């Protein structure tokens, strides 16, 4: 992927005041007040943190020029030194963790970043051990017909809550949560608004089936693992799990649904775009920045979202934005299932399986390599989606509204022009790309511009946006950013770190306020793949973790699924 012009992600100054967040209006169709968007809380280390004191001493030893930074080699060697000498980790474990970190080779690392990475290493090793235990050979995961005698169910709380109908859907949650009304239905679940009787917070209860086709169960497991991970490592721009209803008393055969408690937000970006709420350049900048900030954290955890769209971006009246819905996310390196996001329509034919997502809506935000059915794709599929979303905020309608995958490719060809010879070769090189659809893509582009060079793509996108955008003209920074995201091949697209440094977002960008997350560890599914017992084991482990300590009320900046 492309990077910033000088090849390095600049480190902000730490010897003076940092940049301030812009003041933007509240985004509510009912209340239009001018508010200050508070600066996201900066990560800090308590002065009495023994781990931080230890790390600081070692950091100063490696920082030979005393400039407060380490180069990549020093950074990795110090992480290895501390991991082996002080955390008693095996050298191979530390090296495996280092290999998962997405680091820019030319970028200097400050102490805060090192401390985050070191703490993440320790947490990663613990999580790795936790996830490995229930799914090891000979466990209930590899023999799902029974739960082992030492199953975590022995120490798991059980629920005696009766099922209550909300609309026509039964919800079984404890008395702490007061159910109000249904607010959404999706392919995998039903969402009800509720309130927390202990904290007074507004929440939602998401009911997801614990039975069904393995593809559906696998999506539920992925979402649960990622939500748990975000709960352990909270991020202001990602939705995390607050609580979860324990399994019902009695036989687990009656456990047919999971009830996830999630933060509740005012609405989603789709509703705002479709409303008559004015969207200023300040609004769009702030939303774009938060989207990229959350995506940077998600990608640093090794997760590709794959379903970014306005309805999956939840928003509060103070303009706080959080990414949600991780059901079809993948971790980098994870083996693709037979039913992927590419094959939703075909795989569902003749089966009693619901589609992974709303195929028509999601298609508008799909990168060319997904539409071309490439199997090996990267984080760049999310970057394309971000570009399409930013353009939609400007246009107040989707940028490209294809009626099928083929039609979507034709619209992309009309906008970008025919792919160059180098781009065609790159797309065909991504295993699985359909040569027939690639020819259709080229033919669509030739109707408008014929053969072109890679560099001309940006000007074509800019021209399309400038002709329709409420932002005014092609000199607007948002148009330049979108033009660099909407490129045929992943390598030609601007990556997320470079996008955060783009001139349009420069006033908000602060490297030290854009934290990484440790890698997500997805459990493997031996044998024939995921089963109901696998999901039950993961859910039981999640309940034990959630109920091990009282649930703390969320911080104001973390509040927020849409009402």
Coordinates of C-alpha atoms in Angstrom, one line a residue:
X1 CA 0.0 0.0 0.0
X2 CA 1.0 3.6 -0.4
X3 CA 2.2 5.6 2.5
X4 CA 2.8 9.2 3.4
X5 CA 5.0 11.2 1.0
X6 CA 8.2 10.9 3.0
X7 CA 7.6 7.2 3.6
X8 CA 7.3 7.7 7.4
X9 CA 4.4 8.4 9.8
X10 CA 5.5 11.6 11.5
X11 CA 5.6 11.7 15.2
X12 CA 3.9 14.7 16.7
X13 CA 5.6 17.2 18.9
X14 CA 5.4 16.4 22.6
X15 CA 7.0 19.6 23.9
X16 CA 4.1 21.9 23.4
X17 CA 0.3 22.0 23.3
X18 CA -1.3 19.4 21.0
X19 CA -3.9 20.1 18.3
X20 CA -7.4 20.8 19.5
X21 CA -10.5 19.1 18.2
X22 CA -12.8 21.2 16.0
X23 CA -16.0 22.5 17.4
X24 CA -18.9 20.9 15.6
X25 CA -22.7 21.0 15.9
X26 CA -24.7 18.3 17.6
X27 CA -26.1 15.8 15.2
X28 CA -29.7 15.3 16.2
X29 CA -32.8 15.6 14.0
X30 CA -34.6 16.9 17.1
X31 CA -32.1 19.0 19.0
X32 CA -29.8 21.3 17.0
X33 CA -27.4 22.8 19.6
X34 CA -23.8 24.0 19.2
X35 CA -21.5 21.9 21.3
X36 CA -17.8 21.4 21.8
X37 CA -16.6 18.0 20.6
X38 CA -14.4 17.0 23.5
X39 CA -10.9 15.8 22.7
X40 CA -10.7 12.0 23.0
X41 CA -9.0 11.1 26.2
X42 CA -5.3 10.6 25.8
X43 CA -3.7 7.4 26.9
X44 CA -1.6 7.9 30.0
X45 CA 0.3 5.7 32.4
X46 CA -0.2 6.2 36.2
X47 CA 3.0 7.3 37.8
X48 CA 2.9 4.5 40.3
X49 CA 2.6 1.9 37.5
X50 CA 5.5 -0.5 38.3
X51 CA 5.4 -2.0 34.8
X52 CA 5.8 1.5 33.3
X53 CA 8.7 2.4 35.6
X54 CA 10.5 -0.8 34.6
X55 CA 9.9 -0.2 30.9
X56 CA 11.0 3.4 31.2
X57 CA 14.3 2.4 32.7
X58 CA 15.0 -0.1 29.9
X59 CA 13.8 2.4 27.3
X60 CA 16.3 5.0 28.4
X61 CA 19.1 2.4 28.2
X62 CA 18.2 1.7 24.6
X63 CA 17.7 5.3 23.7
X64 CA 21.3 6.0 23.2
X65 CA 20.9 9.4 21.6
X66 CA 18.4 10.5 24.3
X67 CA 15.9 11.9 21.8
X68 CA 12.9 10.0 23.3
X69 CA 12.5 7.6 20.3
X70 CA 13.7 4.3 19.2
X71 CA 14.2 3.0 15.6
X72 CA 12.4 -0.1 14.5
X73 CA 15.4 -2.4 15.3
X74 CA 15.8 -1.0 18.8
X75 CA 12.1 -1.1 19.4
X76 CA 11.9 -4.8 18.6
X77 CA 15.0 -5.8 20.4
X78 CA 13.9 -4.0 23.5
X79 CA 10.5 -5.7 23.3
X80 CA 12.2 -9.0 23.0
X81 CA 14.5 -8.2 26.0
X82 CA 11.7 -7.2 28.3
X83 CA 9.4 -10.0 27.2
X84 CA 12.0 -12.7 27.9
X85 CA 13.9 -11.2 30.9
X86 CA 11.0 -9.6 32.9
X87 CA 7.8 -11.3 31.6
X88 CA 9.3 -14.8 31.5
X89 CA 8.0 -15.4 28.0
X90 CA 9.7 -17.8 25.6
X91 CA 11.7 -16.0 22.9
X92 CA 9.6 -17.7 20.2
X93 CA 6.4 -16.3 21.7
X94 CA 7.7 -12.8 21.7
X95 CA 9.0 -13.1 18.1
X96 CA 5.6 -14.4 17.0
X97 CA 3.9 -11.4 18.6
X98 CA 6.4 -9.0 17.0
X99 CA 5.6 -10.5 13.6
X100 CA 1.9 -9.6 14.0
X101 CA 2.6 -5.9 14.7
X102 CA 2.1 -3.7 11.6
X103 CA 5.0 -1.3 11.9
X104 CA 6.3 1.3 9.5
X105 CA 10.0 0.5 9.0
X106 CA 11.0 4.2 8.8
X107 CA 9.1 5.5 11.7
X108 CA 10.6 6.3 15.1
X109 CA 8.8 4.9 18.1
X110 CA 8.1 6.9 21.3
X111 CA 7.9 5.5 24.8
X112 CA 4.1 5.6 25.0
X113 CA 3.9 3.4 21.9
X114 CA 6.4 1.0 23.4
X115 CA 4.6 0.7 26.7
X116 CA 1.3 0.0 24.8
X117 CA 3.1 -2.7 22.7
X118 CA 4.7 -4.3 25.8
X119 CA 1.4 -4.4 27.8
X120 CA -0.3 -5.8 24.7
X121 CA 2.3 -8.5 24.4
X122 CA 1.5 -9.7 27.9
X123 CA -2.2 -9.5 27.3
X124 CA -1.8 -11.2 24.0
X125 CA 0.0 -14.2 25.6
X126 CA -2.7 -14.6 28.2
X127 CA -5.5 -14.4 25.7
X128 CA -3.7 -16.8 23.4
X129 CA -3.5 -19.3 26.3
X130 CA -7.2 -18.7 27.2
X131 CA -8.4 -19.3 23.7
X132 CA -6.2 -22.3 23.1
X133 CA -7.3 -24.2 26.2
X134 CA -11.0 -24.8 25.3
X135 CA -10.2 -25.8 21.7
X136 CA -7.2 -28.0 22.2
X137 CA -7.2 -31.6 20.8
X138 CA -9.4 -33.8 22.9
X139 CA -11.6 -31.0 24.3
X140 CA -15.2 -30.5 23.6
X141 CA -14.2 -28.5 20.6
X142 CA -12.8 -31.5 18.8
X143 CA -15.5 -33.8 20.3
X144 CA -18.5 -31.6 20.3
X145 CA -20.9 -34.4 21.2
X146 CA -20.3 -33.8 24.9
X147 CA -19.0 -31.2 27.4
X148 CA -16.0 -32.5 29.3
X149 CA -16.4 -33.0 33.1
X150 CA -14.0 -30.1 33.8
X151 CA -16.0 -27.8 31.5
X152 CA -16.1 -24.1 32.5
X153 CA -19.9 -24.6 32.9
X154 CA -19.1 -25.9 36.4
X155 CA -18.3 -22.4 37.6
X156 CA -20.5 -20.5 35.2
X157 CA -23.5 -18.5 36.5
X158 CA -26.8 -19.7 35.2
X159 CA -29.8 -17.5 34.3
X160 CA -33.3 -18.1 35.6
X161 CA -34.8 -15.1 33.8
X162 CA -38.1 -15.9 32.0
X163 CA -38.5 -15.0 28.4
X164 CA -40.4 -11.8 27.7
X165 CA -41.9 -10.9 24.4
X166 CA -40.6 -7.6 22.8
X167 CA -42.8 -7.3 19.8
X168 CA -43.0 -10.8 18.6
X169 CA -39.5 -11.8 19.7
X170 CA -38.7 -13.5 23.1
X171 CA -35.9 -12.0 25.1
X172 CA -34.6 -13.6 28.3
X173 CA -32.4 -11.1 30.2
X174 CA -31.9 -10.5 33.9
X175 CA -34.0 -8.0 35.8
X176 CA -31.1 -5.5 35.7
X177 CA -32.0 -4.6 32.1
X178 CA -35.5 -3.1 31.4
X179 CA -36.5 -3.9 27.9
X180 CA -38.3 -1.2 25.9
X181 CA -38.9 -1.8 22.2
X182 CA -37.5 -3.5 19.1
X183 CA -35.3 -1.1 17.2
X184 CA -33.8 -3.3 14.5
X185 CA -33.7 -6.7 12.7
X186 CA -30.7 -8.1 10.8
X187 CA -29.6 -11.3 9.1
X188 CA -28.2 -12.6 12.4
X189 CA -30.1 -11.0 15.2
X190 CA -32.8 -8.8 16.6
X191 CA -32.0 -5.7 18.6
X192 CA -34.1 -4.2 21.4
X193 CA -33.6 -0.9 23.3
X194 CA -33.2 -1.3 27.0
X195 CA -32.0 0.6 30.1
X196 CA -29.5 -0.5 32.7
X197 CA -31.3 -0.4 36.1
X198 CA -28.0 -0.2 38.0
X199 CA -26.1 2.5 36.1
X200 CA -29.1 4.2 34.4
X201 CA -27.3 3.9 31.1
X202 CA -29.2 3.4 27.8
X203 CA -28.2 0.0 26.3
X204 CA -29.3 -2.4 23.6
X205 CA -29.9 -6.1 23.9
X206 CA -28.9 -8.0 20.7
X207 CA -30.5 -11.5 20.4
X208 CA -28.4 -13.8 18.2
X209 CA -29.3 -17.4 17.4
X210 CA -27.1 -20.1 19.1
X211 CA -28.4 -22.7 16.7
X212 CA -28.3 -22.8 12.9
X213 CA -26.1 -23.4 9.9
X214 CA -22.3 -23.5 10.7
X215 CA -21.8 -20.3 8.6
X216 CA -24.2 -18.4 10.9
X217 CA -22.6 -19.9 14.0
X218 CA -19.1 -18.9 12.8
X219 CA -20.2 -15.3 12.2
X220 CA -21.6 -15.2 15.7
X221 CA -18.4 -16.6 17.2
X222 CA -16.3 -14.0 15.3
X223 CA -18.4 -11.2 16.5
X224 CA -18.3 -12.4 20.1
X225 CA -14.5 -12.8 20.0
X226 CA -14.0 -9.3 18.6
X227 CA -16.5 -7.7 21.0
X228 CA -14.8 -9.4 23.9
X229 CA -11.4 -8.1 22.7
X230 CA -12.6 -4.6 22.4
X231 CA -14.1 -4.8 25.9
X232 CA -10.7 -5.8 27.2
X233 CA -9.0 -3.0 25.2
X234 CA -11.6 -0.2 25.0
X235 CA -11.5 2.2 22.1
X236 CA -13.6 5.3 21.7
X237 CA -14.4 4.6 18.1
X238 CA -15.3 0.8 18.4
X239 CA -18.4 -0.8 19.9
X240 CA -17.5 -3.3 22.6
X241 CA -19.4 -5.8 24.7
X242 CA -20.8 -4.5 28.1
X243 CA -22.4 -7.7 29.4
X244 CA -24.0 -11.0 28.4
X245 CA -26.8 -13.1 29.8
X246 CA -25.6 -16.4 31.3
X247 CA -26.8 -19.7 29.9
X248 CA -30.3 -20.8 31.1
X249 CA -30.7 -23.2 33.9
X250 CA -31.2 -26.8 33.0
X251 CA -30.0 -28.6 29.9
X252 CA -27.9 -26.7 27.3
X253 CA -30.0 -28.2 24.6
X254 CA -32.5 -25.5 25.4
X255 CA -29.9 -22.7 24.9
X256 CA -31.0 -21.5 21.6
X257 CA -30.1 -17.8 21.7
X258 CA -27.4 -15.5 23.1
X259 CA -28.2 -12.0 24.5
X260 CA -25.4 -9.5 24.2
X261 CA -25.6 -6.2 26.0
X262 CA -24.1 -3.4 24.0
X263 CA -23.8 0.4 24.3
X264 CA -26.7 2.3 22.8
X265 CA -26.2 5.3 20.5
X266 CA -28.6 7.9 19.1
X267 CA -28.6 6.9 15.5
X268 CA -26.4 5.7 12.6
X269 CA -24.6 7.6 9.9
X270 CA -27.0 6.2 7.3
X271 CA -30.0 7.9 9.1
X272 CA -28.1 11.2 9.3
X273 CA -27.1 11.2 5.6
X274 CA -30.8 10.5 4.6
X275 CA -32.1 13.2 7.0
X276 CA -32.4 16.9 6.4
X277 CA -29.7 17.5 9.0
X278 CA -27.1 19.9 7.4
X279 CA -23.6 18.3 7.1
X280 CA -20.9 20.9 7.2
X281 CA -17.3 20.3 6.2
X282 CA -16.6 20.1 10.0
X283 CA -19.0 17.3 10.5
X284 CA -17.6 15.3 7.6
X285 CA -14.1 15.8 8.7
X286 CA -14.8 14.7 12.2
X287 CA -16.8 11.7 11.1
X288 CA -14.1 10.7 8.6
X289 CA -11.3 11.1 11.2
X290 CA -13.1 9.0 13.8
X291 CA -13.8 6.3 11.2
X292 CA -10.2 6.2 10.2
X293 CA -9.1 6.3 13.9
X294 CA -11.3 3.3 14.7
X295 CA -10.2 1.5 11.6
X296 CA -6.5 2.0 12.4
X297 CA -7.1 0.3 15.8
X298 CA -9.1 -2.5 14.2
X299 CA -6.4 -3.1 11.6
X300 CA -3.7 -3.0 14.2
X301 CA -5.5 -5.9 15.9
X302 CA -5.3 -7.9 12.6
X303 CA -9.0 -7.5 11.8
X304 CA -10.4 -6.6 8.4
X305 CA -14.0 -5.4 8.9
X306 CA -15.2 -6.2 5.3
X307 CA -18.7 -4.6 5.9
X308 CA -18.1 -0.9 6.5
X309 CA -21.1 1.1 5.5
X310 CA -23.0 4.1 7.0
X311 CA -25.6 1.9 8.8
X312 CA -22.7 0.2 10.6
X313 CA -21.3 3.5 11.9
X314 CA -23.2 4.5 15.0
X315 CA -23.3 8.2 16.1
X316 CA -24.3 10.2 19.2
X317 CA -25.6 13.8 19.3
X318 CA -22.2 15.0 20.3
X319 CA -20.9 13.5 17.0
X320 CA -19.1 10.6 18.6
X321 CA -18.8 7.8 16.0
X322 CA -18.2 4.1 16.6
X323 CA -17.7 1.2 14.3
X324 CA -20.1 -1.7 14.9
X325 CA -21.2 -5.1 13.4
X326 CA -18.2 -7.5 13.2
X327 CA -20.2 -10.5 12.1
X328 CA -18.3 -11.0 8.8
X329 CA -15.0 -9.6 9.9
X330 CA -11.9 -11.6 9.3
X331 CA -8.5 -11.7 11.0
X332 CA -5.5 -11.5 8.7
X333 CA -4.2 -14.9 7.9
X334 CA -7.5 -16.6 8.8
X335 CA -8.6 -19.3 6.4
X336 CA -11.6 -18.3 4.4
X337 CA -14.7 -20.4 4.8
X338 CA -16.5 -22.0 1.9
X339 CA -19.1 -19.3 2.3
X340 CA -17.4 -16.0 2.0
X341 CA -18.7 -12.5 1.5
X342 CA -17.8 -12.9 -2.2
X343 CA -20.2 -15.9 -2.7
X344 CA -23.2 -14.8 -0.6
X345 CA -25.7 -15.0 -3.4
X346 CA -24.5 -18.2 -5.0
X347 CA -23.9 -20.1 -1.7
X348 CA -27.4 -19.3 -0.4
X349 CA -29.1 -20.7 -3.5
X350 CA -30.9 -23.9 -2.6
X351 CA -30.0 -23.6 1.0
X352 CA -31.9 -22.5 4.0
X353 CA -29.2 -20.1 5.0
X354 CA -29.7 -16.3 5.4
X355 CA -27.3 -14.1 3.6
X356 CA -24.3 -12.8 5.6
X357 CA -25.4 -9.2 5.1
X358 CA -27.8 -7.1 3.2
X359 CA -26.2 -7.8 -0.2
X360 CA -27.7 -5.0 -2.1
X361 CA -26.8 -2.3 0.4
X362 CA -23.3 -3.6 1.1
X363 CA -22.4 -3.9 -2.6
X364 CA -22.1 -0.1 -2.9
X365 CA -19.1 -0.1 -0.7
X366 CA -17.2 -3.2 -2.0
X367 CA -13.7 -2.9 -3.4
X368 CA -13.1 -4.1 -7.0
X369 CA -11.1 -7.1 -5.8
X370 CA -14.1 -8.4 -3.8
X371 CA -16.4 -7.9 -6.7
X372 CA -13.9 -9.7 -8.9
X373 CA -14.0 -12.6 -6.4
X374 CA -10.3 -12.4 -5.4
X375 CA -9.7 -14.8 -2.5
X376 CA -6.6 -13.1 -1.1
X377 CA -7.3 -9.6 -0.1
X378 CA -6.0 -7.1 2.5
X379 CA -6.9 -4.2 4.7
X380 CA -7.3 -2.2 1.6
X381 CA -10.9 -3.5 1.1
X382 CA -11.8 -1.4 4.1
X383 CA -10.0 1.7 2.7
X384 CA -12.2 1.5 -0.5
X385 CA -15.3 1.4 1.7
X386 CA -14.1 4.5 3.7
X387 CA -13.6 6.4 0.5
X388 CA -17.1 5.5 -0.7
X389 CA -18.6 6.6 2.7
X390 CA -16.8 10.0 2.7
X391 CA -18.1 10.6 -0.8
X392 CA -21.6 9.6 0.3
X393 CA -21.5 12.2 3.1
X394 CA -20.7 14.8 0.5
X395 CA -23.2 13.7 -2.1
X396 CA -26.0 12.7 0.5
X397 CA -26.5 9.5 -1.6
X398 CA -24.3 6.4 -2.4
X399 CA -21.5 7.2 -4.8
X400 CA -22.1 4.0 -7.0
X401 CA -25.4 2.2 -6.8
X402 CA -24.9 -1.0 -8.7
X403 CA -27.9 -3.4 -9.1
X404 CA -25.6 -6.5 -9.2
X405 CA -21.9 -7.2 -8.8
X406 CA -21.4 -6.9 -12.5
X407 CA -23.2 -3.6 -12.7
X408 CA -21.2 -2.3 -9.7
X409 CA -18.0 -3.2 -11.6
X410 CA -19.3 -1.3 -14.7
X411 CA -20.0 1.8 -12.6
X412 CA -16.5 1.6 -11.1
X413 CA -15.1 1.3 -14.7
X414 CA -17.1 4.3 -15.8
X415 CA -15.7 6.4 -12.9
X416 CA -12.1 5.2 -12.9
X417 CA -11.7 4.5 -16.6
X418 CA -10.3 1.3 -18.0
X419 CA -7.7 -0.4 -15.8
X420 CA -4.2 0.0 -17.0
X421 CA -2.2 -3.0 -18.1
X422 CA -0.4 -3.0 -14.8
X423 CA -3.6 -2.9 -12.9
X424 CA -5.2 -5.7 -14.9
X425 CA -2.1 -7.9 -14.2
X426 CA -2.2 -7.0 -10.5
X427 CA -5.9 -7.9 -10.2
X428 CA -5.5 -11.2 -12.1
X429 CA -2.6 -11.9 -9.8
X430 CA -4.9 -11.8 -6.8
X431 CA -6.0 -15.5 -6.8
X432 CA -9.6 -16.0 -7.9
X433 CA -10.0 -12.8 -9.9
X434 CA -12.5 -13.5 -12.7
X435 CA -11.0 -12.7 -16.1
X436 CA -14.5 -12.4 -17.7
X437 CA -15.6 -9.8 -15.2
X438 CA -12.3 -8.0 -15.5
X439 CA -12.9 -7.7 -19.3
X440 CA -16.3 -6.2 -18.5
X441 CA -14.7 -3.8 -16.2
X442 CA -12.2 -2.8 -18.9
X443 CA -15.0 -2.4 -21.5
X444 CA -16.9 -0.1 -19.2
X445 CA -13.9 2.1 -18.7
X446 CA -13.2 2.2 -22.4
X447 CA -16.6 3.6 -23.0
X448 CA -15.6 6.8 -21.2
X449 CA -11.9 7.2 -21.3
X450 CA -10.1 4.2 -22.9
X451 CA -6.7 3.0 -21.7
X452 CA -5.2 5.3 -19.0
X453 CA -2.3 5.4 -16.6
X454 CA -2.7 4.7 -12.9
X455 CA -2.1 8.3 -12.0
X456 CA -5.1 9.6 -13.9
X457 CA -7.6 7.7 -11.7
X458 CA -7.5 10.4 -9.0
X459 CA -8.4 13.2 -11.3
X460 CA -11.3 11.2 -12.7
X461 CA -12.7 10.6 -9.2
X462 CA -12.1 14.2 -8.3
X463 CA -14.0 15.3 -11.4
X464 CA -17.0 13.1 -10.5
X465 CA -17.1 14.4 -7.0
X466 CA -16.5 18.0 -7.9
X467 CA -19.4 18.0 -10.3
X468 CA -21.9 16.8 -7.6
X469 CA -20.4 17.5 -4.2
X470 CA -21.9 19.9 -1.7
X471 CA -18.3 20.6 -0.8
X472 CA -17.9 22.8 -3.9
X473 CA -14.9 22.1 -6.0
X474 CA -12.0 19.7 -6.7
X475 CA -9.6 21.7 -4.5
X476 CA -11.4 20.5 -1.4
X477 CA -9.2 18.2 0.7
X478 CA -11.9 15.6 1.1
X479 CA -12.0 15.0 -2.7
X480 CA -8.3 14.5 -2.9
X481 CA -8.5 12.0 0.0
X482 CA -11.3 10.0 -1.6
X483 CA -9.5 10.0 -4.9
X484 CA -6.5 8.4 -3.3
X485 CA -8.7 5.7 -1.7
X486 CA -10.7 4.7 -4.7
X487 CA -8.0 3.0 -6.8
X488 CA -8.3 -0.3 -8.6
X489 CA -5.5 -2.2 -6.9
X490 CA -4.8 -2.3 -3.1
X491 CA -1.2 -1.3 -3.6
X492 CA -2.2 2.0 -5.2
X493 CA -4.7 3.0 -2.5
X494 CA -3.7 5.3 0.4
X495 CA -3.5 3.2 3.6
X496 CA -5.1 4.2 6.9
X497 CA -2.0 5.7 8.6
X498 CA -1.3 7.9 5.5
X499 CA -5.0 8.9 5.4
X500 CA -4.9 10.0 9.0
X501 CA -2.0 12.3 8.1
X502 CA -3.8 13.8 5.0
X503 CA -4.0 17.5 4.9
X504 CA -7.8 17.5 5.2
X505 CA -7.5 15.8 8.6
X506 CA -4.3 17.5 9.8
X507 CA -5.9 19.6 12.5
X508 CA -7.3 16.5 14.2
X509 CA -4.5 14.1 13.6
X510 CA -2.4 13.3 16.7
X511 CA -0.3 10.2 16.5
X512 CA -0.1 9.6 20.2
X513 CA -4.0 9.7 20.4
X514 CA -4.4 7.0 17.8
X515 CA -3.8 3.9 19.8
X516 CA -3.2 0.4 18.5
X517 CA -4.9 -2.7 19.8
X518 CA -3.2 -6.1 20.5
X519 CA -3.9 -8.8 17.9
X520 CA -7.2 -10.7 18.1
X521 CA -6.8 -14.4 18.6
X522 CA -9.5 -16.3 16.7
X523 CA -10.1 -19.9 17.9
X524 CA -9.6 -22.6 15.3
X525 CA -12.4 -25.1 14.5
X526 CA -11.0 -28.6 14.1
X527 CA -12.8 -31.4 12.2
X528 CA -15.7 -30.2 10.1
X529 CA -15.7 -26.7 11.4
X530 CA -17.7 -24.7 13.9
X531 CA -20.6 -26.4 15.7
X532 CA -23.2 -25.4 18.3
X533 CA -21.0 -26.8 21.0
X534 CA -18.1 -24.6 19.9
X535 CA -20.3 -21.5 20.2
X536 CA -21.6 -22.6 23.6
X537 CA -18.0 -23.1 25.0
X538 CA -17.0 -19.7 23.8
X539 CA -20.1 -18.1 25.2
X540 CA -19.6 -19.8 28.6
X541 CA -16.1 -18.6 28.8
X542 CA -17.3 -15.1 27.9
X543 CA -19.9 -15.1 30.6
X544 CA -17.4 -16.3 33.2
X545 CA -15.0 -13.5 32.2
X546 CA -17.8 -10.8 32.2
X547 CA -19.2 -11.9 35.6
X548 CA -15.9 -12.3 37.3
X549 CA -16.1 -8.7 38.5
X550 CA -18.9 -6.1 38.7
X551 CA -19.5 -4.3 35.5
X552 CA -18.2 -0.8 35.6
X553 CA -20.3 1.9 34.1
X554 CA -19.0 3.1 30.7
X555 CA -17.2 6.4 30.5
X556 CA -19.1 9.3 28.8
X557 CA -17.0 9.0 25.7
X558 CA -17.7 5.3 25.4
X559 CA -21.5 5.5 25.5
X560 CA -23.1 4.6 22.5
X561 CA -26.2 0.5 18.9
X562 CA -28.4 3.2 17.5
X563 CA -31.8 3.9 19.1

